[in-house]
Every structure is written in structure tokens, then in C-alpha cells.
């Protein structure tokens, strides 16, 4: 896929859905630790994590929040979306190697401010709910079809 | 600072505060794009961003969410915290070079489940509110003083 497309406020319908998946790998944990500054050993130190209730390293909870935000920005409504608010409940830990699929469903539209309410669920490869919540966004007024910028290449150094 | 310390549920008091600051630089935008998969040009393409309502590139909104989550995990309550939920309102865009300071304040404790409610504000270097919300966490029962893991070295490739 080499183009990004959005849905304008007028195109969006109640009940419209979208999905966005990403496998959370070792590199993602390192990157999220670097960008947030959260270097807790439950994320980074296998030996420490083995002694916690989780039994092994887990992803940062807000990494799932980042995937939900990406689903809104990339898929529904897509480019031009203004992020107004998000609620999140963290239900289950995400482990390294898990594939997280974000499921979005439009539940409300408000014409006055062009805002859209989106129910958000994130499930793992076993179908277990890892996080849920609700987003409020301002949907784009203008249709956009854009070349997709290249994903920055970043590696733990 | 070479050690991480936490506050246990019993140590935490209503009204307790903590702060956590980070300057959002070019590298952080690249890292957040890589980890989330959100490669929207408003974050990555200066020319495109100049034509938007923002006039220049802005950070991903959920990058501020990541800083709030790091403040909870690193400062209050700190290591051993279990993240249960977070609400967020995005108030103002964060620009490259902005220093975001997360201000946390404990507003409630529930003894039965060892949960703590934390009011969260994120302000920029001008003191302007960029995001606000509320976190619910399960506070650690056990006091931890840990060597601080080294922040992973990552650079755009």
C-alpha cells in the first residue's frame, strides 16, 4: 500500500469499522522505552520480570494506546484527523511477539463541531481483549489521498 | 540518578504530587512513528505540515500520553505500578523542541483493590496545557529500590 486515504466527516457513517494490526517485537519495547523514558525493568529486564506477577517481560500499556492512536490516524478517519480525547482501560498485558489488532467502530457523529466518537478495542492473536476505550476526534473536512511517507528506519543502537 | 524508587500504596497520600519532564525532539517523532506505525505527514513532512492548520510539524498526540504513562511508571507510584486506565484530552499541539512537563497529583485511594486515582496535566515550556486527564493505577504493595536500567540507545537509521 503506497497511499494514505481518509474518510471525511460527511463520508463517515455510524457503525463504520476499521482494523489495524501490528506485531509487538523486541525493537518496539526498546523504542517505546526510549521515546517515553519509561525504562522499568518489567519491560526491559527478563530476569526481573520473571519474578513479577506477569512472569515475563510485558509491553508498556501505553504502547497499545499508541497503536489505537495510529489506527485512528491511518485508517478511520485517517489523515487530517484531529485527536481530541481518548479513554483507555488496560485489560491484559501484551507480551513480546503478540500481534495486537485494533478494532474501531464509529458510534456517534456531531455535525456542529465535525466530531466523531469511535469505540476502540485491542485484541491479541488469541482474540483476548487487551485494551478498550473510546476516542473523540474531529474528522477531516477535506478528502486526502497522499503518498505514504516511508516508515523511519530505527534500530536499537 | 542511578536508582528507581517507588511509593507503595500505604505510603501514598492524597494530594501527593510528582513531575516528569522531557523535551520532544526530532528523534522522538521518528521513534514514535516507527513504534506506532503512524506515518502521517503532519508529523513527518514539513512541507505538508506547513499547509495544515498547525503551520508546522506536530508531535503525535499520544506521544504526550506516553510521557504521562512514563511519569506514573517512573515517579508516582513508580516501579511495580499496574496501569488500569487513563483518560486524556488533547488541548494544544506539541511542537518539535517543546519541553513537556507532566504534573501528577493523587486525588483518591481505594484500599480494597489498592487502586490510586491520579490527576494528570501536561504543560509545555510556556506553561500552556497540552493535555490533561486522569489515571487509575494499582499501586505497588512492595517497596522497590532498583538499579535504573540503561535507556536503550536508538537512532533513526
GROMACS .gro file of C-alpha atoms in nm, chain B residues 14-152:
model
  139
  171UNK     CA    1  -0.398   1.223   4.882
  172UNK     CA    2  -0.253   1.543   4.736
  173UNK     CA    3   0.091   1.390   4.676
  174UNK     CA    4   0.248   1.528   4.358
  175UNK     CA    5   0.526   1.442   4.115
  176UNK     CA    6   0.670   1.591   3.796
  177UNK     CA    7   0.837   1.438   3.493
  178UNK     CA    8   0.981   1.636   3.201
  179UNK     CA    9   1.104   1.551   2.856
  180UNK     CA   10   1.200   1.761   2.556
  181UNK     CA   11   1.037   1.622   2.242
  182UNK     CA   12   1.299   1.622   1.971
  183UNK     CA   13   1.315   1.517   1.608
  184UNK     CA   14   1.428   1.168   1.704
  185UNK     CA   15   1.122   1.116   1.927
  186UNK     CA   16   0.886   1.190   1.638
  187UNK     CA   17   1.070   0.936   1.423
  188UNK     CA   18   1.069   0.675   1.700
  189UNK     CA   19   0.701   0.721   1.778
  190UNK     CA   20   0.616   0.690   1.408
  191UNK     CA   21   0.817   0.367   1.392
  192UNK     CA   22   0.672   0.209   1.705
  193UNK     CA   23   0.309   0.305   1.635
  194UNK     CA   24   0.314   0.286   1.256
  195UNK     CA   25   0.155   0.632   1.235
  196UNK     CA   26   0.346   0.792   0.948
  197UNK     CA   27   0.105   1.078   0.887
  198UNK     CA   28   0.276   1.364   0.703
  199UNK     CA   29   0.162   1.620   0.960
  200UNK     CA   30   0.426   1.460   1.184
  201UNK     CA   31   0.693   1.374   0.927
  202UNK     CA   32   0.671   1.610   0.628
  203UNK     CA   33   0.750   1.978   0.694
  204UNK     CA   34   0.616   2.094   0.358
  205UNK     CA   35   0.283   1.916   0.403
  206UNK     CA   36   0.253   2.033   0.764
  207UNK     CA   37   0.306   2.396   0.656
  208UNK     CA   38  -0.024   2.374   0.466
  209UNK     CA   39  -0.226   2.246   0.764
  210UNK     CA   40  -0.398   2.440   1.041
  211UNK     CA   41  -0.089   2.378   1.255
  212UNK     CA   42   0.150   2.556   1.017
  213UNK     CA   43   0.438   2.323   1.107
  214UNK     CA   44   0.500   1.962   1.206
  215UNK     CA   45   0.348   1.850   1.536
  216UNK     CA   46   0.417   1.555   1.763
  217UNK     CA   47   0.175   1.263   1.772
  218UNK     CA   48  -0.087   1.337   2.041
  219UNK     CA   49  -0.035   1.001   2.204
  220UNK     CA   50   0.335   1.078   2.249
  221UNK     CA   51   0.215   1.301   2.533
  222UNK     CA   52   0.014   1.000   2.655
  223UNK     CA   53   0.338   0.803   2.656
  224UNK     CA   54   0.504   1.071   2.871
  225UNK     CA   55   0.212   1.062   3.117
  226UNK     CA   56   0.241   0.683   3.138
  227UNK     CA   57   0.617   0.717   3.199
  228UNK     CA   58   0.556   0.970   3.478
  229UNK     CA   59   0.331   0.718   3.654
  230UNK     CA   60   0.572   0.428   3.597
  231UNK     CA   61   0.892   0.615   3.688
  232UNK     CA   62   0.785   0.867   3.955
  233UNK     CA   63   0.443   0.817   4.118
  234UNK     CA   64   0.376   0.545   4.214
  235UNK     CA   65   0.686   0.424   4.023
  236UNK     CA   66   0.813   0.071   3.958
  237UNK     CA   67   0.561  -0.204   4.027
  238UNK     CA   68   0.263   0.010   3.928
  239UNK     CA   69  -0.010  -0.171   3.734
  240UNK     CA   70  -0.178   0.056   3.481
  241UNK     CA   71  -0.555   0.012   3.488
  242UNK     CA   72  -0.690   0.305   3.293
  243UNK     CA   73  -0.629   0.651   3.155
  244UNK     CA   74  -0.842   0.932   3.019
  245UNK     CA   75  -0.684   1.200   2.801
  246UNK     CA   76  -0.793   1.530   2.649
  247UNK     CA   77  -0.556   1.676   2.393
  248UNK     CA   78  -0.564   2.055   2.437
  249UNK     CA   79  -0.281   2.203   2.229
  250UNK     CA   80  -0.034   2.057   1.981
  251UNK     CA   81   0.321   1.976   2.092
  252UNK     CA   82   0.590   2.101   1.853
  253UNK     CA   83   0.938   1.968   1.796
  254UNK     CA   84   1.167   2.115   2.059
  255UNK     CA   85   0.889   2.167   2.316
  256UNK     CA   86   0.963   2.056   2.671
  257UNK     CA   87   0.660   1.874   2.810
  258UNK     CA   88   0.626   1.856   3.188
  259UNK     CA   89   0.380   1.605   3.328
  260UNK     CA   90   0.232   1.705   3.664
  261UNK     CA   91   0.070   1.430   3.868
  262UNK     CA   92  -0.146   1.466   4.178
  263UNK     CA   93  -0.305   1.184   4.377
  264UNK     CA   94  -0.677   1.253   4.414
  265UNK     CA   95  -0.815   0.927   4.560
  266UNK     CA   96  -0.713   0.592   4.711
  267UNK     CA   97  -0.925   0.278   4.736
  268UNK     CA   98  -0.791   0.034   4.993
  269UNK     CA   99  -0.982  -0.273   4.876
  270UNK     CA  100  -0.806  -0.306   4.541
  271UNK     CA  101  -0.502  -0.087   4.625
  272UNK     CA  102  -0.602   0.150   4.347
  273UNK     CA  103  -0.498   0.512   4.325
  274UNK     CA  104  -0.652   0.785   4.111
  275UNK     CA  105  -0.408   1.040   3.973
  276UNK     CA  106  -0.493   1.371   3.805
  277UNK     CA  107  -0.258   1.426   3.511
  278UNK     CA  108  -0.166   1.755   3.343
  279UNK     CA  109   0.094   1.803   3.071
  280UNK     CA  110   0.219   2.157   3.008
  281UNK     CA  111   0.472   2.297   2.763
  282UNK     CA  112   0.767   2.526   2.841
  283UNK     CA  113   0.535   2.829   2.822
  284UNK     CA  114   0.311   2.676   3.089
  285UNK     CA  115   0.032   2.608   2.836
  286UNK     CA  116  -0.177   2.299   2.899
  287UNK     CA  117  -0.120   2.049   2.615
  288UNK     CA  118  -0.310   1.752   2.763
  289UNK     CA  119  -0.498   1.657   3.075
  290UNK     CA  120  -0.670   1.352   3.213
  291UNK     CA  121  -0.697   1.102   3.491
  292UNK     CA  122  -0.514   0.777   3.554
  293UNK     CA  123  -0.623   0.478   3.757
  294UNK     CA  124  -0.340   0.253   3.875
  295UNK     CA  125  -0.288  -0.031   4.117
  296UNK     CA  126  -0.009   0.088   4.345
  297UNK     CA  127   0.279  -0.139   4.446
  298UNK     CA  128   0.248  -0.327   4.773
  299UNK     CA  129   0.622  -0.385   4.794
  300UNK     CA  130   0.886  -0.116   4.831
  301UNK     CA  131   1.134  -0.130   4.543
  302UNK     CA  132   1.471   0.038   4.505
  303UNK     CA  133   1.623  -0.081   4.179
  304UNK     CA  134   1.923  -0.004   3.964
  305UNK     CA  135   1.795   0.208   3.678
  306UNK     CA  136   1.818   0.015   3.351
  307UNK     CA  137   2.015   0.198   3.085
  308UNK     CA  138   1.793   0.380   2.838
  309UNK     CA  139   1.814   0.189   2.512
   0.00000   0.00000   0.00000
